[in-house]
Amino acid sequence: MVALLYAGWLWLDWDTPTSGGRRSEWVRRWSVWDYFRQYFPLTLVKTVDLDPKKNYIFGFHPHGVLVAG
């Protein structure tokens, strides 16, 4: 039964990564993101414009932008 449910979810969710994900405004408004922002004081320094037609890989050390990610 679990395998059938998972297969159904996989079929329904197949195009999600290529269509921009499952953005939820309700989740984006959670106050926990403010705590994450305050705990991890990051600064983004833009040095060049990136071509939106190309793919890029960004690496963050030691644990990524969020340690829970």
PDB file as gemmi writes it, atoms N, CA and C in Angstrom:
CRYST1    1.000    1.000    1.000  90.00  90.00  90.00 P 1                      
ATOM      1  N   MET A   1       0.826  -1.201   0.000  1.00  0.00           N  
ATOM      2  CA  MET A   1       0.000   0.000   0.000  1.00  0.00           C  
ATOM      3  C   MET A   1       0.868   1.262   0.000  1.00  0.00           C  
ATOM      4  N   VAL A   2       1.922   1.247   0.808  1.00  0.00           N  
ATOM      5  CA  VAL A   2       2.815   2.409   0.870  1.00  0.00           C  
ATOM      6  C   VAL A   2       3.476   2.636  -0.481  1.00  0.00           C  
ATOM      7  N   ALA A   3       3.867   1.575  -1.144  1.00  0.00           N  
ATOM      8  CA  ALA A   3       4.501   1.702  -2.459  1.00  0.00           C  
ATOM      9  C   ALA A   3       3.536   2.293  -3.470  1.00  0.00           C  
ATOM     10  N   LEU A   4       2.271   1.933  -3.414  1.00  0.00           N  
ATOM     11  CA  LEU A   4       1.272   2.499  -4.327  1.00  0.00           C  
ATOM     12  C   LEU A   4       1.046   3.983  -4.052  1.00  0.00           C  
ATOM     13  N   LEU A   5       0.966   4.335  -2.784  1.00  0.00           N  
ATOM     14  CA  LEU A   5       0.813   5.753  -2.436  1.00  0.00           C  
ATOM     15  C   LEU A   5       2.019   6.566  -2.905  1.00  0.00           C  
ATOM     16  N   TYR A   6       3.212   6.017  -2.687  1.00  0.00           N  
ATOM     17  CA  TYR A   6       4.419   6.714  -3.117  1.00  0.00           C  
ATOM     18  C   TYR A   6       4.459   6.838  -4.638  1.00  0.00           C  
ATOM     19  N   ALA A   7       4.094   5.790  -5.359  1.00  0.00           N  
ATOM     20  CA  ALA A   7       4.077   5.838  -6.823  1.00  0.00           C  
ATOM     21  C   ALA A   7       3.082   6.882  -7.309  1.00  0.00           C  
ATOM     22  N   GLY A   8       1.932   6.987  -6.651  1.00  0.00           N  
ATOM     23  CA  GLY A   8       0.958   8.022  -7.012  1.00  0.00           C  
ATOM     24  C   GLY A   8       1.498   9.418  -6.781  1.00  0.00           C  
ATOM     25  N   TRP A   9       2.154   9.605  -5.638  1.00  0.00           N  
ATOM     26  CA  TRP A   9       2.757  10.914  -5.348  1.00  0.00           C  
ATOM     27  C   TRP A   9       3.855  11.239  -6.359  1.00  0.00           C  
ATOM     28  N   LEU A  10       4.664  10.259  -6.693  1.00  0.00           N  
ATOM     29  CA  LEU A  10       5.730  10.461  -7.672  1.00  0.00           C  
ATOM     30  C   LEU A  10       5.156  10.856  -9.022  1.00  0.00           C  
ATOM     31  N   TRP A  11       4.068  10.231  -9.426  1.00  0.00           N  
ATOM     32  CA  TRP A  11       3.439  10.549 -10.708  1.00  0.00           C  
ATOM     33  C   TRP A  11       2.855  11.971 -10.695  1.00  0.00           C  
ATOM     34  N   LEU A  12       2.188  12.351  -9.613  1.00  0.00           N  
ATOM     35  CA  LEU A  12       1.596  13.687  -9.519  1.00  0.00           C  
ATOM     36  C   LEU A  12       2.646  14.783  -9.389  1.00  0.00           C  
ATOM     37  N   ASP A  13       3.763  14.450  -8.771  1.00  0.00           N  
ATOM     38  CA  ASP A  13       4.777  15.454  -8.440  1.00  0.00           C  
ATOM     39  C   ASP A  13       5.957  15.426  -9.404  1.00  0.00           C  
ATOM     40  N   TRP A  14       5.852  14.726 -10.511  1.00  0.00           N  
ATOM     41  CA  TRP A  14       6.980  14.487 -11.407  1.00  0.00           C  
ATOM     42  C   TRP A  14       7.586  15.786 -11.949  1.00  0.00           C  
ATOM     43  N   ASP A  15       6.789  16.772 -12.338  1.00  0.00           N  
ATOM     44  CA  ASP A  15       7.293  17.997 -12.973  1.00  0.00           C  
ATOM     45  C   ASP A  15       7.593  19.119 -11.987  1.00  0.00           C  
ATOM     46  N   THR A  16       7.453  18.883 -10.709  1.00  0.00           N  
ATOM     47  CA  THR A  16       7.637  19.940  -9.727  1.00  0.00           C  
ATOM     48  C   THR A  16       9.029  20.581  -9.779  1.00  0.00           C  
ATOM     49  N   PRO A  17      10.129  19.833  -9.857  1.00  0.00           N  
ATOM     50  CA  PRO A  17      11.444  20.487  -9.892  1.00  0.00           C  
ATOM     51  C   PRO A  17      11.644  21.380 -11.117  1.00  0.00           C  
ATOM     52  N   THR A  18      11.078  21.013 -12.255  1.00  0.00           N  
ATOM     53  CA  THR A  18      11.269  21.816 -13.472  1.00  0.00           C  
ATOM     54  C   THR A  18      10.268  22.952 -13.583  1.00  0.00           C  
ATOM     55  N   SER A  19       9.215  22.924 -12.771  1.00  0.00           N  
ATOM     56  CA  SER A  19       8.216  23.987 -12.850  1.00  0.00           C  
ATOM     57  C   SER A  19       8.362  25.011 -11.735  1.00  0.00           C  
ATOM     58  N   GLY A  20       9.441  24.958 -10.980  1.00  0.00           N  
ATOM     59  CA  GLY A  20       9.685  25.973  -9.962  1.00  0.00           C  
ATOM     60  C   GLY A  20       9.405  25.545  -8.542  1.00  0.00           C  
ATOM     61  N   GLY A  21       9.076  24.302  -8.314  1.00  0.00           N  
ATOM     62  CA  GLY A  21       8.862  23.809  -6.957  1.00  0.00           C  
ATOM     63  C   GLY A  21       7.452  24.032  -6.461  1.00  0.00           C  
ATOM     64  N   ARG A  22       7.280  23.888  -5.168  1.00  0.00           N  
ATOM     65  CA  ARG A  22       5.973  24.064  -4.531  1.00  0.00           C  
ATOM     66  C   ARG A  22       6.039  25.267  -3.597  1.00  0.00           C  
ATOM     67  N   ARG A  23       6.065  26.444  -4.130  1.00  0.00           N  
ATOM     68  CA  ARG A  23       6.159  27.656  -3.320  1.00  0.00           C  
ATOM     69  C   ARG A  23       4.874  27.852  -2.532  1.00  0.00           C  
ATOM     70  N   SER A  24       5.025  28.073  -1.253  1.00  0.00           N  
ATOM     71  CA  SER A  24       3.891  28.291  -0.365  1.00  0.00           C  
ATOM     72  C   SER A  24       4.090  29.618   0.353  1.00  0.00           C  
ATOM     73  N   GLU A  25       3.208  30.568   0.081  1.00  0.00           N  
ATOM     74  CA  GLU A  25       3.306  31.878   0.742  1.00  0.00           C  
ATOM     75  C   GLU A  25       3.081  31.747   2.244  1.00  0.00           C  
ATOM     76  N   TRP A  26       2.264  30.773   2.654  1.00  0.00           N  
ATOM     77  CA  TRP A  26       2.022  30.559   4.078  1.00  0.00           C  
ATOM     78  C   TRP A  26       3.311  30.155   4.781  1.00  0.00           C  
ATOM     79  N   VAL A  27       4.078  29.250   4.181  1.00  0.00           N  
ATOM     80  CA  VAL A  27       5.340  28.813   4.765  1.00  0.00           C  
ATOM     81  C   VAL A  27       6.370  29.940   4.698  1.00  0.00           C  
ATOM     82  N   ARG A  28       6.359  30.718   3.636  1.00  0.00           N  
ATOM     83  CA  ARG A  28       7.325  31.814   3.496  1.00  0.00           C  
ATOM     84  C   ARG A  28       7.126  32.893   4.552  1.00  0.00           C  
ATOM     85  N   ARG A  29       5.928  33.010   5.125  1.00  0.00           N  
ATOM     86  CA  ARG A  29       5.655  34.029   6.141  1.00  0.00           C  
ATOM     87  C   ARG A  29       5.952  33.563   7.563  1.00  0.00           C  
ATOM     88  N   TRP A  30       6.408  32.337   7.742  1.00  0.00           N  
ATOM     89  CA  TRP A  30       6.719  31.846   9.085  1.00  0.00           C  
ATOM     90  C   TRP A  30       7.793  32.720   9.726  1.00  0.00           C  
ATOM     91  N   SER A  31       7.648  32.998  11.011  1.00  0.00           N  
ATOM     92  CA  SER A  31       8.618  33.846  11.707  1.00  0.00           C  
ATOM     93  C   SER A  31       9.936  33.124  11.966  1.00  0.00           C  
ATOM     94  N   VAL A  32       9.961  31.788  11.824  1.00  0.00           N  
ATOM     95  CA  VAL A  32      11.211  31.057  12.064  1.00  0.00           C  
ATOM     96  C   VAL A  32      12.295  31.497  11.082  1.00  0.00           C  
ATOM     97  N   TRP A  33      11.923  31.948   9.887  1.00  0.00           N  
ATOM     98  CA  TRP A  33      12.921  32.382   8.901  1.00  0.00           C  
ATOM     99  C   TRP A  33      13.647  33.637   9.379  1.00  0.00           C  
ATOM    100  N   ASP A  34      12.970  34.485  10.143  1.00  0.00           N  
ATOM    101  CA  ASP A  34      13.647  35.653  10.725  1.00  0.00           C  
ATOM    102  C   ASP A  34      14.706  35.217  11.742  1.00  0.00           C  
ATOM    103  N   TYR A  35      14.401  34.188  12.520  1.00  0.00           N  
ATOM    104  CA  TYR A  35      15.380  33.681  13.488  1.00  0.00           C  
ATOM    105  C   TYR A  35      16.589  33.073  12.773  1.00  0.00           C  
ATOM    106  N   PHE A  36      16.335  32.339  11.684  1.00  0.00           N  
ATOM    107  CA  PHE A  36      17.439  31.803  10.897  1.00  0.00           C  
ATOM    108  C   PHE A  36      18.301  32.936  10.346  1.00  0.00           C  
ATOM    109  N   ARG A  37      17.655  33.975   9.837  1.00  0.00           N  
ATOM    110  CA  ARG A  37      18.392  35.099   9.256  1.00  0.00           C  
ATOM    111  C   ARG A  37      19.246  35.805  10.305  1.00  0.00           C  
ATOM    112  N   GLN A  38      18.719  35.950  11.507  1.00  0.00           N  
ATOM    113  CA  GLN A  38      19.473  36.606  12.561  1.00  0.00           C  
ATOM    114  C   GLN A  38      20.614  35.728  13.086  1.00  0.00           C  
ATOM    115  N   TYR A  39      20.408  34.419  13.116  1.00  0.00           N  
ATOM    116  CA  TYR A  39      21.426  33.512  13.635  1.00  0.00           C  
ATOM    117  C   TYR A  39      22.586  33.336  12.661  1.00  0.00           C  
ATOM    118  N   PHE A  40      22.290  33.361  11.367  1.00  0.00           N  
ATOM    119  CA  PHE A  40      23.311  33.202  10.330  1.00  0.00           C  
ATOM    120  C   PHE A  40      23.472  34.519   9.580  1.00  0.00           C  
ATOM    121  N   PRO A  41      24.266  35.455  10.095  1.00  0.00           N  
ATOM    122  CA  PRO A  41      24.401  36.758   9.439  1.00  0.00           C  
ATOM    123  C   PRO A  41      25.264  36.641   8.166  1.00  0.00           C  
ATOM    124  N   LEU A  42      24.618  36.431   7.043  1.00  0.00           N  
ATOM    125  CA  LEU A  42      25.317  36.271   5.767  1.00  0.00           C  
ATOM    126  C   LEU A  42      25.289  37.559   4.974  1.00  0.00           C  
ATOM    127  N   THR A  43      26.287  37.735   4.146  1.00  0.00           N  
ATOM    128  CA  THR A  43      26.343  38.865   3.237  1.00  0.00           C  
ATOM    129  C   THR A  43      26.623  38.329   1.838  1.00  0.00           C  
ATOM    130  N   LEU A  44      25.798  38.712   0.893  1.00  0.00           N  
ATOM    131  CA  LEU A  44      25.983  38.303  -0.491  1.00  0.00           C  
ATOM    132  C   LEU A  44      26.701  39.423  -1.226  1.00  0.00           C  
ATOM    133  N   VAL A  45      27.831  39.080  -1.824  1.00  0.00           N  
ATOM    134  CA  VAL A  45      28.607  40.057  -2.595  1.00  0.00           C  
ATOM    135  C   VAL A  45      28.514  39.648  -4.057  1.00  0.00           C  
ATOM    136  N   LYS A  46      27.785  40.421  -4.836  1.00  0.00           N  
ATOM    137  CA  LYS A  46      27.608  40.118  -6.254  1.00  0.00           C  
ATOM    138  C   LYS A  46      28.773  40.726  -7.025  1.00  0.00           C  
ATOM    139  N   THR A  47      29.500  39.868  -7.734  1.00  0.00           N  
ATOM    140  CA  THR A  47      30.662  40.354  -8.485  1.00  0.00           C  
ATOM    141  C   THR A  47      30.446  40.331  -9.991  1.00  0.00           C  
ATOM    142  N   VAL A  48      29.466  39.584 -10.464  1.00  0.00           N  
ATOM    143  CA  VAL A  48      29.223  39.486 -11.899  1.00  0.00           C  
ATOM    144  C   VAL A  48      27.773  39.061 -12.138  1.00  0.00           C  
ATOM    145  N   ASP A  49      27.188  39.497 -13.244  1.00  0.00           N  
ATOM    146  CA  ASP A  49      25.858  39.038 -13.631  1.00  0.00           C  
ATOM    147  C   ASP A  49      25.970  37.640 -14.231  1.00  0.00           C  
ATOM    148  N   LEU A  50      25.072  36.742 -13.829  1.00  0.00           N  
ATOM    149  CA  LEU A  50      25.087  35.371 -14.330  1.00  0.00           C  
ATOM    150  C   LEU A  50      24.092  35.226 -15.472  1.00  0.00           C  
ATOM    151  N   ASP A  51      24.470  34.446 -16.468  1.00  0.00           N  
ATOM    152  CA  ASP A  51      23.612  34.190 -17.620  1.00  0.00           C  
ATOM    153  C   ASP A  51      22.479  33.268 -17.185  1.00  0.00           C  
ATOM    154  N   PRO A  52      21.214  33.708 -17.271  1.00  0.00           N  
ATOM    155  CA  PRO A  52      20.103  32.866 -16.821  1.00  0.00           C  
ATOM    156  C   PRO A  52      19.864  31.651 -17.704  1.00  0.00           C  
ATOM    157  N   LYS A  53      20.508  31.575 -18.849  1.00  0.00           N  
ATOM    158  CA  LYS A  53      20.324  30.436 -19.747  1.00  0.00           C  
ATOM    159  C   LYS A  53      21.256  29.272 -19.402  1.00  0.00           C  
ATOM    160  N   LYS A  54      22.183  29.490 -18.490  1.00  0.00           N  
ATOM    161  CA  LYS A  54      23.142  28.454 -18.097  1.00  0.00           C  
ATOM    162  C   LYS A  54      22.813  27.925 -16.706  1.00  0.00           C  
ATOM    163  N   ASN A  55      23.341  26.744 -16.397  1.00  0.00           N  
ATOM    164  CA  ASN A  55      23.199  26.148 -15.073  1.00  0.00           C  
ATOM    165  C   ASN A  55      24.450  26.422 -14.254  1.00  0.00           C  
ATOM    166  N   TYR A  56      24.273  26.575 -12.944  1.00  0.00           N  
ATOM    167  CA  TYR A  56      25.388  26.868 -12.057  1.00  0.00           C  
ATOM    168  C   TYR A  56      25.305  25.987 -10.825  1.00  0.00           C  
ATOM    169  N   ILE A  57      26.450  25.709 -10.215  1.00  0.00           N  
ATOM    170  CA  ILE A  57      26.520  25.006  -8.944  1.00  0.00           C  
ATOM    171  C   ILE A  57      27.168  25.947  -7.941  1.00  0.00           C  
ATOM    172  N   PHE A  58      26.498  26.148  -6.812  1.00  0.00           N  
ATOM    173  CA  PHE A  58      27.030  27.000  -5.757  1.00  0.00           C  
ATOM    174  C   PHE A  58      27.392  26.115  -4.574  1.00  0.00           C  
ATOM    175  N   GLY A  59      28.577  26.302  -4.051  1.00  0.00           N  
ATOM    176  CA  GLY A  59      29.015  25.539  -2.890  1.00  0.00           C  
ATOM    177  C   GLY A  59      29.156  26.443  -1.678  1.00  0.00           C  
ATOM    178  N   PHE A  60      28.709  25.969  -0.533  1.00  0.00           N  
ATOM    179  CA  PHE A  60      28.790  26.716   0.713  1.00  0.00           C  
ATOM    180  C   PHE A  60      29.484  25.847   1.750  1.00  0.00           C  
ATOM    181  N   HIS A  61      30.430  26.409   2.455  1.00  0.00           N  
ATOM    182  CA  HIS A  61      31.178  25.652   3.442  1.00  0.00           C  
ATOM    183  C   HIS A  61      30.932  26.249   4.823  1.00  0.00           C  
ATOM    184  N   PRO A  62      30.768  25.489   5.852  1.00  0.00           N  
ATOM    185  CA  PRO A  62      30.917  24.050   5.944  1.00  0.00           C  
ATOM    186  C   PRO A  62      29.604  23.286   5.760  1.00  0.00           C  
ATOM    187  N   HIS A  63      28.416  23.909   5.951  1.00  0.00           N  
ATOM    188  CA  HIS A  63      27.188  23.134   5.945  1.00  0.00           C  
ATOM    189  C   HIS A  63      26.125  23.676   5.004  1.00  0.00           C  
ATOM    190  N   GLY A  64      26.430  24.568   4.131  1.00  0.00           N  
ATOM    191  CA  GLY A  64      25.406  25.148   3.285  1.00  0.00           C  
ATOM    192  C   GLY A  64      24.871  26.413   3.896  1.00  0.00           C  
ATOM    193  N   VAL A  65      23.872  26.984   3.253  1.00  0.00           N  
ATOM    194  CA  VAL A  65      23.283  28.228   3.750  1.00  0.00           C  
ATOM    195  C   VAL A  65      22.573  27.991   5.081  1.00  0.00           C  
ATOM    196  N   LEU A  66      21.798  26.903   5.160  1.00  0.00           N  
ATOM    197  CA  LEU A  66      21.149  26.515   6.406  1.00  0.00           C  
ATOM    198  C   LEU A  66      21.648  25.133   6.787  1.00  0.00           C  
ATOM    199  N   VAL A  67      21.988  24.939   8.044  1.00  0.00           N  
ATOM    200  CA  VAL A  67      22.480  23.629   8.444  1.00  0.00           C  
ATOM    201  C   VAL A  67      21.385  22.576   8.350  1.00  0.00           C  
ATOM    202  N   ALA A  68      20.129  23.008   8.342  1.00  0.00           N  
ATOM    203  CA  ALA A  68      19.021  22.063   8.204  1.00  0.00           C  
ATOM    204  C   ALA A  68      18.739  21.746   6.744  1.00  0.00           C  
ATOM    205  N   GLY A  69      19.381  22.440   5.810  1.00  0.00           N  
ATOM    206  CA  GLY A  69      19.136  22.233   4.384  1.00  0.00           C  
ATOM    207  C   GLY A  69      20.043  21.230   3.869  1.00  0.00           C  
TER     208      GLY A  69                                                      
END                                                                             
